Amino acid sequence: MKSSSTSPLHLLSLGRATLRLPPPSNSFETMRRTTLLLAFFSLFLCVFSLYSSRNATHLIFPSADDSSLVPLNHRLSFPFQHSYSIASQSVLLPDWQVLVIVSPETDSQLLSNLNFTCLYPNNATVPASFSGILPSTNQTTFKCFLPRSTRRRLPFAAPMLIRLSDKESPVPWPCWAPPQELIRWTYLVYESFSTEGDVVLFVKGLNNRQGINRSPREFTCVFFVDESNNTNTVKTAVTSSIQEVFRCGHPDLTAFVSGDDHDHDHIPIKLKLSLEETATTGAKKVVPSVAYYTPWRKIAKAQPKSQLCASTMVYNVGKFLREWIMYHSKIGVEKFILYDNDSDDDLYSVVEDLNEEGYNVETLLWLWPKTQEAGFSHAALHAKDSCKWMIYIDVDEFVFAPSWDSSSEPTDQMLKSLLPSLSSSHMIGEISILCNEFGPSNQRSHPAEGVTQGYTCRRRVENRHKSIVLLEAIDDSLLNVIHHFSLKKSYRMKHLSLEAAVVNHYKYQAWEEFKAKFRRRVSAYVVDWMSGLNPLSKDRTPGLGYEAVEPPGWENKFCEVRDDRLKMLTERWFGTQMGRGTYRMAWQS
């Protein structure tokens, strides 16, 4: 039993160690020991701070609270030599993929020559692979999967991107770093574009049904500093709300400039932007955002515009691209703009080879799922200073005019002859061309000579249409449906007959190629192949179910009319006869 004169033991916790002291005998001894303790504690803090400052890096987490205007900020110090966290935001994509977007403030040297790992709050780790560079902000992106162990509880937690040397093992999640909610791709401001007069935002999750758009009055554009609190923000009115495209005014940048520095072109901060939506109850909610604001800048020296360009969204089209580029280039397309929807084939090496051969092909990384309409809207803005007319067709679609049959070789005026002349334009802003849909034509694999040679049997009745649009004639809403745009009131669309021109759509190819479509539909408003919704839609394949299972007799389906006109024409234009009835095409490797 303890004596009543005995004082309780004094305990002082320092990190994981606990310092235990005996009871003091007198006041002098108490003062001496207290002084020693304070000195020891101060020395510990100095050493810890010095070590932390040498190994600290910044990690910016997205806020789990949707009503917050800015992400939470944490200054993290990892007490592990040569281990670093990278400031980033993460978005959950379909199929449990996590897109990790590195902060634009990150030193590029931190992103080279090391292994990258996604670290989750439960200490699960997944390798992070390089995914590409976002063209609008020059941000590096990585991909990793959301581990099964982290899917058991909602909301899902965002990972921390860490970099390790070859000899290091993953580090544990810091106990003082609170987990943050993982942003969902279905409710997100994912891109922005600045014009001279306004700012265009691309947003998922607000206008979810085709033809039903919320009023612009329900939204406000919000501009803010990525690493600050809610106090320094600027709001502007939304003027247009159509599909995934929202337009609003530029912010007054003086709110973000300190002191007498009013040089808007050299603002020393990165501005993020988002949409604030007002619910029917009056409550306000800010959409999570990974987009940044870039002030509009006039081109120092404008270059002559190409008369005709082509734009499309692509995924793993490397094996088809040469044929499509070479054919359309020879008949008049001067520039090609490809929106890469997360390809993992040899697309970029094919593009590099084509450019070295003199073709003009630009590739923009566009990672966002089911955003074809938004991508076309972005292309209309992106190309407006470099292209006059834009043809929107896919890589399995080839424009053909029956009148070209008599031509011994292609000319770069063939497609342009379909455009209205200046003397007879009558404010024509868009040319509509009908499509013929071709079937597998008894092919069981991709034809080595190309789709124009391999697929020669089609359906009897045409379906859908594609367009060539005058970019300056596009309505400010940027509304587009099935490859055609709404026009300004002063312009009209011209419809071409099948005798004037047609699009050969090699839609139903050999099964090994066609089944790749089951991955995902690119349109925001078209049901995915594996969904049971809207079974009678024209976008579905007749007789095909909801799973990637080859139907009996697939190779002979959709064959009602034998049509080898483009086959014969491309043989004459691009083929070298190798033997009786056999040709080697210019695009064959």
XYZ file of C-alpha atoms in Angstrom:
589
model
C 0.000 0.000 0.000
C 1.334 3.389 -1.007
C 2.075 6.092 1.541
C -0.343 9.000 1.563
C 2.630 11.356 1.136
C 3.550 9.768 -2.161
C 2.600 11.865 -5.219
C 1.204 10.194 -8.344
C 3.755 9.273 -10.962
C 4.339 11.953 -13.572
C 3.965 10.659 -17.132
C 5.031 12.439 -20.299
C 4.300 10.842 -23.695
C 6.767 11.601 -26.461
C 5.836 9.856 -29.681
C 5.719 6.165 -28.786
C 8.016 6.447 -25.728
C 6.734 7.227 -22.247
C 9.070 8.916 -19.766
C 8.378 7.836 -16.130
C 9.658 9.977 -13.218
C 9.722 9.223 -9.461
C 7.884 11.604 -7.120
C 9.724 14.823 -6.279
C 11.147 15.188 -2.769
C 11.057 18.974 -2.490
C 10.219 22.149 -4.423
C 13.785 22.735 -5.622
C 14.001 19.246 -7.017
C 10.628 19.753 -8.699
C 11.797 22.950 -10.417
C 15.039 21.318 -11.552
C 13.297 18.343 -13.078
C 10.650 20.510 -14.705
C 13.357 22.626 -16.320
C 15.139 19.501 -17.599
C 11.904 18.152 -19.008
C 11.115 21.376 -20.847
C 14.617 21.518 -22.277
C 14.405 17.903 -23.422
C 10.994 18.449 -24.965
C 12.167 21.605 -26.806
C 15.209 19.767 -28.146
C 12.964 16.958 -29.385
C 10.682 19.383 -31.209
C 13.620 21.119 -32.873
C 15.098 17.855 -34.119
C 11.717 16.589 -35.314
C 10.959 19.874 -37.109
C 14.355 19.914 -38.798
C 13.899 16.337 -39.974
C 10.366 17.000 -41.159
C 11.315 20.100 -43.130
C 13.882 18.076 -45.061
C 11.449 15.304 -45.903
C 8.123 17.090 -46.095
C 6.002 17.235 -49.223
C 2.580 18.667 -49.815
C -0.485 16.518 -50.342
C -3.727 18.194 -51.313
C -6.816 16.130 -50.637
C -10.192 16.682 -52.270
C -12.790 17.639 -49.726
C -15.290 14.982 -48.741
C -17.853 17.717 -48.209
C -19.470 18.595 -51.552
C -20.465 22.016 -50.199
C -16.838 22.994 -49.654
C -15.337 25.245 -52.302
C -11.750 24.074 -51.931
C -9.909 20.873 -51.048
C -8.550 20.309 -47.570
C -4.860 21.008 -47.268
C -2.414 18.902 -45.328
C 1.322 19.266 -44.973
C 2.588 15.719 -44.655
C 5.962 14.556 -43.388
C 6.903 10.960 -43.999
C 9.540 9.712 -41.518
C 10.730 7.260 -44.191
C 13.855 8.072 -46.122
C 13.380 8.587 -49.914
C 9.596 8.070 -49.688
C 7.398 10.870 -50.967
C 3.732 11.626 -51.397
C 2.611 13.484 -54.499
C -0.067 16.175 -54.366
C -3.016 14.834 -56.348
C -6.747 14.384 -56.786
C -8.406 11.058 -57.513
C -11.527 10.161 -59.476
C -13.290 6.807 -59.456
C -13.917 5.660 -63.047
C -15.940 2.634 -64.270
C -14.635 -0.896 -63.627
C -13.086 0.193 -60.309
C -10.339 2.178 -61.999
C -9.006 5.183 -60.100
C -7.629 8.126 -62.061
C -4.980 10.004 -60.081
C -4.350 13.541 -61.353
C -1.115 15.090 -60.148
C -1.245 18.714 -59.020
C 0.014 21.176 -61.674
C 2.325 22.636 -59.025
C 4.293 19.391 -58.689
C 7.944 19.465 -59.705
C 8.300 17.296 -62.815
C 11.534 15.829 -61.407
C 9.458 14.101 -58.725
C 7.637 12.162 -61.454
C 10.582 10.442 -63.095
C 12.624 7.298 -62.568
C 10.657 5.887 -59.639
C 7.858 3.436 -58.980
C 4.475 4.881 -58.100
C 1.936 3.299 -55.802
C -1.607 4.078 -54.702
C -1.754 3.822 -50.915
C -5.193 3.497 -49.310
C -6.163 4.303 -45.696
C -6.417 0.589 -44.808
C -2.770 0.294 -45.973
C -3.730 -1.610 -49.124
C -1.367 -0.768 -51.980
C -1.826 -1.012 -55.740
C 0.761 -0.203 -58.447
C 0.044 3.067 -60.257
C 0.737 3.159 -63.977
C 1.305 6.246 -66.085
C -1.870 7.178 -67.972
C -0.906 10.289 -69.939
C -0.765 14.078 -69.828
C -3.921 16.191 -69.740
C -3.469 18.658 -72.607
C -5.335 21.626 -71.128
C -3.322 21.792 -67.888
C -0.256 19.663 -68.698
C -1.017 17.529 -65.638
C 0.401 14.034 -65.326
C -2.104 11.253 -64.643
C -1.812 7.740 -63.259
C -4.207 4.819 -63.041
C -4.646 2.247 -60.296
C -7.459 -0.024 -59.165
C -9.644 0.329 -56.111
C -8.790 -2.794 -54.038
C -11.613 -5.103 -52.990
C -10.712 -4.538 -49.352
C -11.602 -0.837 -49.702
C -14.973 -1.401 -51.420
C -16.721 -2.727 -48.326
C -17.655 0.614 -46.835
C -19.105 3.798 -48.311
C -17.981 6.379 -49.085
C -14.905 5.055 -50.882
C -11.633 6.603 -49.759
C -9.209 8.313 -52.127
C -5.673 6.935 -52.363
C -2.438 8.725 -51.642
C 0.025 8.649 -54.554
C 3.496 7.804 -53.268
C 6.755 7.305 -55.090
C 9.324 4.751 -54.033
C 12.747 3.661 -55.142
C 13.278 0.097 -56.355
C 14.574 -0.948 -52.930
C 11.744 0.523 -50.848
C 8.575 -1.089 -49.630
C 5.261 0.811 -49.415
C 4.842 2.925 -46.310
C 1.808 2.778 -43.989
C -0.925 5.398 -44.162
C -0.033 8.292 -41.788
C -2.293 8.145 -38.739
C -2.659 11.949 -38.722
C -3.878 12.176 -42.339
C -7.694 11.828 -42.390
C -9.031 9.782 -45.325
C -10.865 11.768 -48.000
C -13.811 10.711 -50.110
C -13.075 9.513 -53.639
C -14.626 11.749 -56.311
C -17.058 9.974 -58.665
C -16.797 10.473 -62.444
C -20.595 10.667 -62.665
C -20.720 14.003 -60.790
C -17.743 16.105 -61.755
C -16.453 19.248 -63.471
C -13.817 17.562 -65.615
C -12.642 20.161 -68.135
C -12.795 23.843 -69.051
C -12.024 26.010 -72.069
C -11.666 29.797 -72.201
C -12.864 31.780 -75.190
C -12.479 35.507 -75.702
C -15.956 36.165 -74.334
C -16.601 33.475 -71.747
C -15.586 30.266 -69.995
C -16.907 26.847 -71.011
C -17.201 24.116 -68.368
C -17.706 20.412 -69.080
C -19.712 18.811 -66.287
C -21.056 15.324 -65.575
C -24.156 14.623 -63.525
C -26.383 17.671 -64.033
C -28.126 17.281 -67.410
C -28.472 13.524 -67.463
C -31.230 13.012 -70.029
C -31.076 13.829 -73.719
C -33.168 16.892 -74.504
C -33.862 17.774 -70.858
C -31.605 20.556 -69.615
C -31.762 22.484 -66.368
C -32.054 26.247 -66.411
C -28.813 28.272 -66.294
C -30.373 30.212 -63.421
C -29.930 27.157 -61.208
C -26.143 27.425 -61.410
C -23.261 29.790 -60.718
C -19.646 29.475 -61.810
C -17.235 29.570 -58.893
C -13.527 30.411 -59.224
C -11.193 29.821 -56.304
C -7.586 29.182 -55.284
C -6.713 25.528 -54.943
C -4.745 25.879 -51.718
C -6.860 28.350 -49.769
C -10.052 28.420 -47.791
C -13.457 29.614 -48.938
C -12.849 33.335 -48.492
C -11.097 34.157 -51.776
C -13.686 33.222 -54.414
C -15.313 34.900 -57.404
C -18.685 33.927 -58.872
C -20.106 34.625 -62.336
C -23.501 33.934 -63.876
C -24.110 30.849 -66.014
C -25.507 31.813 -69.431
C -26.023 28.378 -71.025
C -26.787 24.876 -69.735
C -27.006 22.252 -72.509
C -25.978 18.598 -72.185
C -22.609 18.576 -70.367
C -21.640 22.073 -71.552
C -22.065 25.140 -69.334
C -20.980 28.675 -70.199
C -20.359 31.600 -67.865
C -18.476 34.884 -67.664
C -14.783 35.323 -66.959
C -13.895 36.140 -63.323
C -12.540 39.470 -62.134
C -8.957 38.427 -61.511
C -8.141 41.439 -59.359
C -9.723 39.540 -56.469
C -6.819 37.092 -56.624
C -3.997 39.651 -57.021
C -2.372 40.990 -53.894
C -1.091 44.528 -53.444
C -0.441 46.586 -56.564
C 0.170 43.589 -58.833
C -2.557 43.775 -61.468
C -0.836 41.862 -64.255
C -3.544 39.321 -65.002
C -1.384 37.395 -67.446
C 1.095 36.562 -64.695
C -1.079 35.675 -61.730
C 1.187 33.595 -59.450
C -1.583 31.122 -58.550
C -3.605 28.333 -60.102
C -7.331 28.964 -60.165
C -9.771 26.125 -59.968
C -13.344 26.475 -61.117
C -16.587 24.663 -60.542
C -20.354 25.001 -60.638
C -22.487 25.831 -57.638
C -25.971 24.430 -58.003
C -29.011 25.642 -56.085
C -31.460 22.930 -55.016
C -35.226 23.423 -54.907
C -34.874 23.856 -51.145
C -32.519 26.782 -51.673
C -29.491 24.880 -50.434
C -26.289 25.402 -52.416
C -23.922 22.637 -53.443
C -20.624 22.848 -55.303
C -19.844 20.125 -57.844
C -16.472 18.408 -57.220
C -13.944 19.636 -59.767
C -10.597 18.683 -61.262
C -10.679 21.553 -63.777
C -8.521 24.678 -63.770
C -9.187 28.112 -65.189
C -6.901 29.471 -67.905
C -7.397 33.101 -68.993
C -7.992 33.572 -72.713
C -4.991 34.853 -74.657
C -5.004 36.191 -78.186
C -2.838 34.284 -80.636
C 0.217 36.407 -81.348
C 0.284 35.555 -85.047
C -2.740 33.839 -86.503
C -1.981 31.078 -89.003
C -4.105 30.477 -92.114
C -7.026 28.181 -91.381
C -7.338 24.749 -92.930
C -10.384 24.608 -95.189
C -11.426 21.132 -93.977
C -10.484 19.184 -90.837
C -11.759 15.946 -89.314
C -12.355 15.135 -85.660
C -13.368 11.978 -83.864
C -13.099 10.173 -80.530
C -10.998 7.013 -80.598
C -10.196 4.002 -78.465
C -7.637 1.381 -79.562
C -7.898 2.160 -83.273
C -4.208 1.794 -84.100
C -4.783 -1.033 -86.589
C -7.473 0.962 -88.453
C -6.051 4.481 -88.337
C -3.617 4.478 -91.285
C -6.306 3.488 -93.768
C -8.725 6.137 -92.490
C -6.116 8.941 -92.410
C -4.537 8.145 -95.771
C -7.868 7.819 -97.574
C -9.460 11.001 -96.240
C -6.253 13.000 -96.557
C -6.065 12.193 -100.281
C -9.639 13.381 -100.869
C -9.281 16.684 -99.021
C -9.000 16.537 -95.214
C -6.040 18.728 -94.240
C -5.886 18.142 -90.488
C -7.071 15.386 -88.134
C -7.884 15.913 -84.446
C -8.212 12.709 -82.422
C -9.683 12.640 -78.917
C -8.032 9.617 -77.315
C -10.485 7.983 -74.916
C -7.841 6.095 -72.907
C -6.338 3.844 -75.587
C -3.782 1.229 -74.559
C -2.720 0.014 -78.019
C -0.083 1.413 -80.409
C -2.138 4.519 -81.278
C 0.598 7.039 -80.489
C 3.321 5.248 -82.444
C 0.982 5.056 -85.452
C 0.232 8.780 -85.152
C 3.939 9.559 -84.848
C 4.690 7.602 -88.021
C 1.876 9.342 -89.913
C 3.122 12.779 -88.907
C 6.646 11.862 -89.988
C 5.189 10.917 -93.373
C 3.702 14.387 -93.767
C 0.155 13.948 -92.486
C -1.199 16.429 -89.941
C -2.596 14.437 -86.991
C -3.141 15.936 -83.532
C -3.995 13.749 -80.545
C -5.629 15.042 -77.360
C -5.923 12.827 -74.291
C -9.605 12.724 -73.300
C -9.925 10.226 -70.458
C -13.518 10.928 -69.469
C -15.995 8.052 -69.992
C -19.174 8.502 -72.042
C -18.438 12.070 -73.134
C -18.551 11.907 -76.936
C -20.928 14.860 -77.303
C -18.804 16.951 -74.940
C -15.655 15.944 -76.814
C -17.188 17.110 -80.103
C -18.169 20.399 -78.445
C -14.615 20.807 -77.160
C -13.255 20.111 -80.666
C -15.483 22.863 -82.095
C -13.885 25.313 -79.656
C -10.352 23.948 -79.861
C -10.218 23.976 -83.683
C -12.045 27.223 -84.356
C -8.804 29.176 -84.855
C -7.214 26.557 -87.116
C -10.090 25.020 -89.127
C -12.981 26.445 -91.120
C -15.053 23.298 -91.721
C -15.016 20.148 -89.569
C -16.210 16.695 -90.579
C -17.301 14.544 -87.639
C -16.996 10.864 -88.566
C -15.634 7.783 -86.787
C -12.597 5.756 -87.802
C -14.843 3.006 -89.223
C -16.610 5.516 -91.520
C -15.475 6.533 -95.015
C -17.034 9.262 -97.158
C -17.617 8.238 -100.766
C -19.277 9.884 -103.768
C -20.490 7.686 -106.655
C -19.244 10.319 -109.109
C -15.664 9.535 -108.069
C -15.880 6.124 -109.784
C -14.529 7.589 -113.005
C -11.470 9.175 -111.336
C -8.164 7.404 -111.862
C -6.699 8.986 -108.727
C -7.947 10.978 -105.724
C -7.668 14.766 -105.476
C -7.729 17.021 -102.434
C -10.777 18.829 -103.847
C -13.139 15.867 -103.811
C -14.562 16.369 -100.316
C -14.405 20.143 -100.633
C -16.612 19.924 -103.717
C -19.410 18.860 -101.361
C -19.159 22.181 -99.505
C -21.223 25.184 -100.598
C -19.469 27.689 -102.843
C -19.224 31.275 -101.698
C -21.590 32.409 -104.457
C -24.301 29.903 -103.561
C -23.839 29.295 -99.854
C -27.137 30.928 -98.779
C -25.810 30.706 -95.208
C -25.391 26.930 -95.300
C -23.664 25.953 -92.077
C -23.800 22.167 -92.203
C -23.758 19.367 -94.784
C -25.614 16.161 -93.855
C -24.512 12.839 -95.440
C -26.497 9.594 -95.117
C -24.870 6.347 -93.955
C -24.889 2.803 -95.333
C -24.138 0.174 -92.679
C -21.910 -2.739 -93.715
C -21.964 -6.209 -92.161
C -19.223 -8.779 -91.389
C -19.192 -9.870 -95.058
C -18.051 -13.396 -94.165
C -14.935 -12.070 -92.418
C -13.817 -13.885 -89.254
C -10.903 -11.582 -88.448
C -9.727 -8.099 -89.328
C -8.936 -8.028 -93.084
C -5.248 -7.282 -93.580
C -6.000 -5.139 -96.653
C -8.284 -2.860 -94.618
C -11.982 -2.403 -93.992
C -12.705 -0.879 -97.397
C -11.389 -4.075 -99.008
C -12.757 -6.621 -96.572
C -16.356 -5.524 -95.978
C -18.505 -5.387 -99.108
C -21.995 -6.424 -98.027
C -24.412 -4.020 -96.347
C -27.946 -3.464 -95.176
C -30.408 -2.236 -97.797
C -31.791 0.800 -95.983
C -29.564 3.665 -94.920
C -29.408 4.581 -91.214
C -28.297 7.775 -89.478
C -26.229 10.550 -91.020
C -22.945 12.333 -90.394
C -22.062 15.962 -90.985
C -19.547 18.501 -92.156
C -20.082 21.674 -90.158
C -18.922 25.272 -90.518
C -17.402 25.952 -87.085
C -18.431 29.599 -86.949
C -22.040 28.562 -87.652
C -22.374 26.351 -84.556
C -24.840 27.607 -81.968
C -23.291 28.968 -78.768
C -24.892 26.127 -76.796
C -22.628 23.664 -78.697
C -25.542 21.211 -78.716
C -24.817 18.151 -80.864
C -26.565 14.826 -81.405
C -25.294 11.858 -83.458
C -22.484 13.813 -85.118
C -24.421 16.935 -86.087
C -24.699 20.332 -84.392
C -27.414 22.861 -83.748
C -26.732 25.975 -85.813
C -27.129 29.668 -85.222
C -30.476 30.982 -86.446
C -28.981 32.600 -89.535
C -27.635 29.258 -90.851
C -29.292 26.129 -92.216
C -28.382 22.501 -92.949
C -28.106 21.039 -96.449
C -28.994 17.349 -96.916
C -27.142 15.436 -99.625
C -28.740 12.588 -101.548
C -27.199 9.113 -101.699
C -26.263 9.859 -105.304
C -24.263 12.920 -104.229
C -22.342 11.310 -101.353
C -22.640 8.552 -98.765
C -20.782 7.430 -95.647
C -19.737 3.786 -95.769
C -20.086 2.790 -92.111
C -18.225 -0.457 -91.460
C -20.232 -0.963 -88.304
C -20.679 -4.728 -87.976
C -17.178 -6.088 -88.450
C -15.700 -9.514 -87.744
C -16.815 -10.628 -84.300
C -13.377 -10.296 -82.678
C -13.421 -6.607 -83.611
C -17.093 -5.916 -82.984
C -17.169 -7.355 -79.469
C -14.769 -4.613 -78.343
C -17.804 -2.302 -78.496
C -19.143 -4.031 -75.383
C -16.509 -2.227 -73.317
C -18.592 0.944 -73.188
C -20.562 3.254 -75.459
C -18.873 6.636 -75.853
C -22.073 8.674 -76.046
C -23.352 10.174 -72.804
C -26.938 9.450 -73.802
C -26.725 6.005 -75.451
C -27.245 2.947 -73.257
C -24.235 0.648 -72.947
C -24.378 -2.630 -74.862
C -24.581 -4.717 -71.692
C -27.479 -2.765 -70.227
C -31.013 -4.071 -70.605
C -32.512 -0.601 -70.951
C -34.075 0.702 -74.172
C -33.858 -2.601 -76.119
C -35.556 -1.196 -79.273
C -33.108 1.688 -79.755
C -31.643 2.180 -83.244
C -28.246 2.257 -81.532
C -28.587 -1.427 -80.674
C -27.638 -4.290 -82.972
C -30.664 -6.251 -84.187
C -30.742 -9.756 -82.784
C -27.843 -9.161 -80.407
C -28.260 -9.679 -76.679
C -26.650 -7.871 -73.757
C -23.485 -9.966 -73.470
C -20.401 -10.252 -75.674
C -21.378 -13.702 -76.946
C -21.115 -14.302 -80.696
C -24.529 -15.037 -82.190
C -24.773 -18.034 -84.556
C -24.013 -17.048 -88.127
C -22.655 -13.611 -87.211
C -20.279 -13.564 -90.209
C -23.248 -13.571 -92.623
C -25.542 -11.119 -90.847
C -26.620 -7.703 -92.194
C -25.831 -8.743 -95.773
C -28.673 -7.583 -98.000
C -26.873 -5.712 -100.785
C -23.471 -6.449 -102.308
C -21.675 -3.090 -102.559
C -18.026 -3.147 -103.641
C -17.848 0.353 -105.160
C -15.391 1.729 -102.592
C -13.416 -1.522 -102.646
C -12.833 -1.191 -106.386
C -12.076 2.519 -106.110
C -9.490 2.148 -103.315
C -7.838 -0.721 -105.193
C -7.330 1.643 -108.122
C -6.180 4.572 -105.995
C -4.114 2.885 -103.272
C -3.437 -0.692 -104.413
C -0.463 -2.358 -106.025
C -1.405 -5.517 -107.889
C 0.530 -8.482 -106.515
C -1.089 -11.209 -108.571
C -4.304 -12.084 -110.246
C -7.071 -10.423 -108.200
C -4.801 -9.595 -105.234
C -3.590 -6.175 -104.184
C -1.297 -4.743 -101.550
C -2.765 -1.528 -100.165
C -0.711 1.578 -99.372
C -1.673 1.432 -95.681
C -0.520 -2.161 -95.180
C 2.636 -2.464 -93.093
